[in-house]
Amino acid sequence: MSLETFASSRALSMGVELELQLVSTHDYDLVASAEDLLRMMARKDVPGDVKPEMTCSMIEVSTGICNDYACVAEELEALRSALTEAARKLNIGICGGGTHAFQDWGERRIFDKPRFHYLSDLYGYLAKQFTVFGQHVHIGCPGPDAALYLLHGMSRYIPHLIALSASSPYVQGKDTGFQSARLNSVFAFPLSGRAPFVETWQDFETYFAKMTDTGVVQSMKDFYWDIRPKPEYGTIEVRVMDTPLTIGRAAAIAAYIQAIARYLMIERPIRLAEDDYLVYTFNRFQACRFGFAGTYVHPETHEHRTVAEEIEASFARIEQHAIELGCDAPLGELLREVREGRNDATWLRERHTNGESLPELVMGQCVRWMGGEPM
Amino acid sequence: MDLLIWPEWPLALGALFPVAIALVATALVGEAGGRFGIPRVSGYALAGLVLGPLLLGWFDANDLAGHRLIIDFTIALVLFELGIRFDLRWLTANRWIVATSVGEMALTFALTFGALWAVGTGTGIALAVAAIAVGTSPVILMHVTNELRASGQTTDRLLALCALNVAVSVILLKLLVGALHGVHSGWQLALLHPLYLLLGSVLAGAVIAAAYLGLRKLVDPASEQGLAAMIALLLAAIALLTALRLPTALAPLVAGALIKWRDPRPHLWPQQFGSIGGVLVIVIFMLAGAAVSAGELFAGAGLGILAIVARAAGKFGGAIAFGPPSGLDLRKSLALGVGLLPLSVLALLLAEDVRLLYPDFGARLLPIVMAMTVVLGLLGPIATRRALIRVRETRRGDLP
């Protein structure tokens, strides 16, 4: 199987995917109700799509193709209200968050679909352990080479996106010390990490052909990269975010990515180099572990700053683009959160360290997501 | 030489020793069944039958009366937990759940009554058996779902429907007894008595719920003090209910549901509570066998089987007719019908209580109920377990 040709898409158009948790309203543990929820949603008229995921206690919702923040916010809201109504009929809770705080991976079931069974057979416990919940954002690119420029340029903003969306401090009932522990589960996969440093689609096709020759991969789907090109959509897909606890935050993060993309495409501010990636995994780890307080090493100057300072600087750079795109208001709210050092991970930790039990914490997550609370 | 300081020979062991042996034997039979994928409760029920008058005769009806408090307490405990799992908000969000419940109960009642009446048992007996047939065993459902760590749509509905049909079954039977009152002593009593039972139970339930929520502010339910407080609360409730001549089953169920309604937070059972409940369940199955004697069992066998078939048709019919519009697929609707089959200790006690009030009527009713509970107490748990595994609602990995 060779690589699809890179489809054309409207530059800067975007689509947002959210993986969501389904929990029981009795004990707030994950519950295998994806099938029932999907059957109920199939009868509803909602924008975008609602799909099964690897295990039976998760679903993935996605918006259609949107041009701006307003459209994303509106479609996510429509999905949220339809899902909430269906969930109440089924007596289940739906919530955001990159991990479920206390589920036991051994109790998960693989959703009954050939691809999921294949992955489960291949990856063993990693598949069930992959019951983690992420937000993916697609950004439309005018062409394949532009897509690769955007991919490598966006790679510098991975720590920013991790810190803004981090919502997975707890795994298997324990505090991991991380703000985003979810990415550690992703890292376990042999084909995770980052895309190779190639700047033209031709070189990328060569790389892909070499990889398929080894028999290691069959399609782009087999790569679990932080950012990967999606030739069939004509987009790049940013995949490092935890699913935020509210759709408001998810929409704002998508808007932030769109504004960065516009800045990169129009100003072309970066001269790409392979050596940019020397600090990549270090920066990524710092953001996962410490969030806004993590250290960010600048790929060119090698200057050390905090992730928070770096995010603030980025907001200044993209401000004009945000105004053009009409998303300066939500970005302003995000910036306020950064200045206060608040994100979803700190919200979760605060509640639990103040004595709220983990099941009650998950219930709080459901209230926030289903109630459509603002960021 | 004082003989009182030396043991007599043969040893005078008193009554405790056989009880200890019986308890171990019951637990082991349950465990042995568990090895072969048979629910433990089926094993307990079997051991109870073997120890009772049916075979070994270690226990008899006197033991049942003597240990009535233990049985009532255990059932109250189970129903309280079932009530806490029962979310009234769900019924308002999904009216079809109510329809499913009403449908399966009405159909079960009508078919069971019709079948028995058609073969000439007399209206009174047919009505009483039909009222008991409406219920599903809460002890078995809670035990089997806990054993499988089941969760999902079928499990949730199974427990919700069980909570509703147990309540309705108890009330229906009391109404019937009320009607029998009417035969004996005028219509005022026949009207007032069921009303008193119903309102009294709801009020008592509200008091228990308020006490529980108050206690929860003082002690952590998961701590030892919390456990002691909880047990004390339920014991006090049973004492009060008995003094008020109210059914001990209804108020704890109402209390649980009211607690969930007032405070939707997860009310998780402390670990030790589960262990105590587990031991008590073994005890009540061991004792329940004491109510079953060979003569009565064979006398009721024919009608019992007929009632079982009619009841099963009612449960299946209700679940399959109303499951799909409530958001289940056909497979899960069928599993729901199968899951509702178990009938056990509570049904037997309800019939016992009728016999205490009306010996003649009870003597005709009890054999039929006995036959039903023997079959559905042994095979019901297996059916429920199979159904839940079939729809993949167990969290315990893939089971045999």
mmCIF file of C-alpha atoms in Angstrom, chain A residues 24-33 35-36 39-40 43 56 87-92 102 106-112 117 128 357 359-360 363, chain B residues 84-85 87 90 93-94 97 149 151-153 156-157 216 260 264-268 324-329 331-332 389 392-398:
data_model
loop_
_atom_site.group_PDB
_atom_site.id
_atom_site.type_symbol
_atom_site.label_atom_id
_atom_site.label_comp_id
_atom_site.label_asym_id
_atom_site.label_seq_id
_atom_site.Cartn_x
_atom_site.Cartn_y
_atom_site.Cartn_z
ATOM 1 C CA SER A 24 -21.154 4.714 35.467
ATOM 2 C CA THR A 25 -23.134 7.143 37.616
ATOM 3 C CA HIS A 26 -23.031 4.622 40.452
ATOM 4 C CA ASP A 27 -19.304 4.247 41.067
ATOM 5 C CA TYR A 28 -17.921 6.596 38.393
ATOM 6 C CA ASP A 29 -15.663 3.872 37.046
ATOM 7 C CA LEU A 30 -15.494 3.461 33.261
ATOM 8 C CA VAL A 31 -18.461 1.568 31.851
ATOM 9 C CA ALA A 32 -18.727 -0.339 28.573
ATOM 10 C CA SER A 33 -21.637 1.601 27.093
ATOM 11 C CA GLU A 35 -22.352 0.595 21.727
ATOM 12 C CA ASP A 36 -25.575 1.739 23.413
ATOM 13 C CA ARG A 39 -26.926 3.426 18.737
ATOM 14 C CA MET A 40 -28.796 6.265 20.389
ATOM 15 C CA ARG A 43 -30.861 8.486 15.467
ATOM 16 C CA CYS A 56 -15.930 -0.038 24.910
ATOM 17 C CA ALA A 87 -26.251 9.873 28.361
ATOM 18 C CA ARG A 88 -29.010 10.865 30.769
ATOM 19 C CA LYS A 89 -31.334 8.403 29.075
ATOM 20 C CA LEU A 90 -28.724 5.704 29.590
ATOM 21 C CA ASN A 91 -27.866 6.788 33.120
ATOM 22 C CA ILE A 92 -24.176 7.203 32.301
ATOM 23 C CA PHE A 102 -8.829 5.046 38.883
ATOM 24 C CA GLY A 106 -7.290 -5.130 32.914
ATOM 25 C CA GLU A 107 -11.052 -4.635 33.106
ATOM 26 C CA ARG A 108 -11.372 -2.925 29.733
ATOM 27 C CA ARG A 109 -12.948 -4.561 26.713
ATOM 28 C CA ILE A 110 -11.825 -4.068 23.144
ATOM 29 C CA PHE A 111 -14.595 -2.612 20.962
ATOM 30 C CA ASP A 112 -15.872 -5.237 18.537
ATOM 31 C CA HIS A 117 -9.075 -6.570 17.498
ATOM 32 C CA LYS A 128 -6.159 -1.839 26.761
ATOM 33 C CA SER A 357 -12.319 11.005 46.683
ATOM 34 C CA PRO A 359 -14.948 8.769 42.271
ATOM 35 C CA GLU A 360 -16.302 12.139 43.422
ATOM 36 C CA MET A 363 -18.317 12.988 39.051
ATOM 37 C CA ILE B 84 -28.589 3.514 46.733
ATOM 38 C CA ARG B 85 -27.836 2.200 43.250
ATOM 39 C CA ASP B 87 -31.343 6.675 40.638
ATOM 40 C CA TRP B 90 -32.929 8.191 35.517
ATOM 41 C CA ALA B 93 -34.906 11.220 32.072
ATOM 42 C CA ASN B 94 -35.999 7.987 30.437
ATOM 43 C CA ILE B 97 -37.528 2.516 31.899
ATOM 44 C CA ARG B 149 -18.210 -6.819 38.768
ATOM 45 C CA SER B 151 -21.682 -2.831 34.879
ATOM 46 C CA GLY B 152 -23.467 -1.507 31.851
ATOM 47 C CA GLN B 153 -26.926 -0.919 30.487
ATOM 48 C CA ASP B 156 -28.205 -1.030 35.549
ATOM 49 C CA ARG B 157 -31.682 -1.820 34.279
ATOM 50 C CA ARG B 216 -22.180 10.551 56.966
ATOM 51 C CA LYS B 260 -29.145 8.816 46.053
ATOM 52 C CA PRO B 264 -25.970 12.033 43.916
ATOM 53 C CA ARG B 265 -22.355 11.529 44.940
ATOM 54 C CA PRO B 266 -21.023 7.985 44.561
ATOM 55 C CA HIS B 267 -21.957 6.100 47.728
ATOM 56 C CA LEU B 268 -19.490 3.310 47.619
ATOM 57 C CA PRO B 324 -35.675 -1.405 22.492
ATOM 58 C CA PRO B 325 -37.552 1.917 22.832
ATOM 59 C CA SER B 326 -35.712 2.501 26.131
ATOM 60 C CA GLY B 327 -32.369 2.299 24.325
ATOM 61 C CA LEU B 328 -31.388 -1.377 24.513
ATOM 62 C CA ASP B 329 -30.791 -3.615 21.536
ATOM 63 C CA ARG B 331 -29.874 -9.008 22.609
ATOM 64 C CA LYS B 332 -29.627 -6.912 25.759
ATOM 65 C CA ILE B 389 -21.623 -12.619 30.298
ATOM 66 C CA ARG B 392 -20.293 -8.645 27.827
ATOM 67 C CA GLU B 393 -21.090 -6.550 30.867
ATOM 68 C CA THR B 394 -18.581 -8.105 33.212
ATOM 69 C CA ARG B 395 -15.408 -6.331 34.194
ATOM 70 C CA ARG B 396 -13.732 -9.554 35.207
ATOM 71 C CA GLY B 397 -12.261 -10.313 31.785
ATOM 72 C CA ASP B 398 -13.605 -13.195 29.720
#
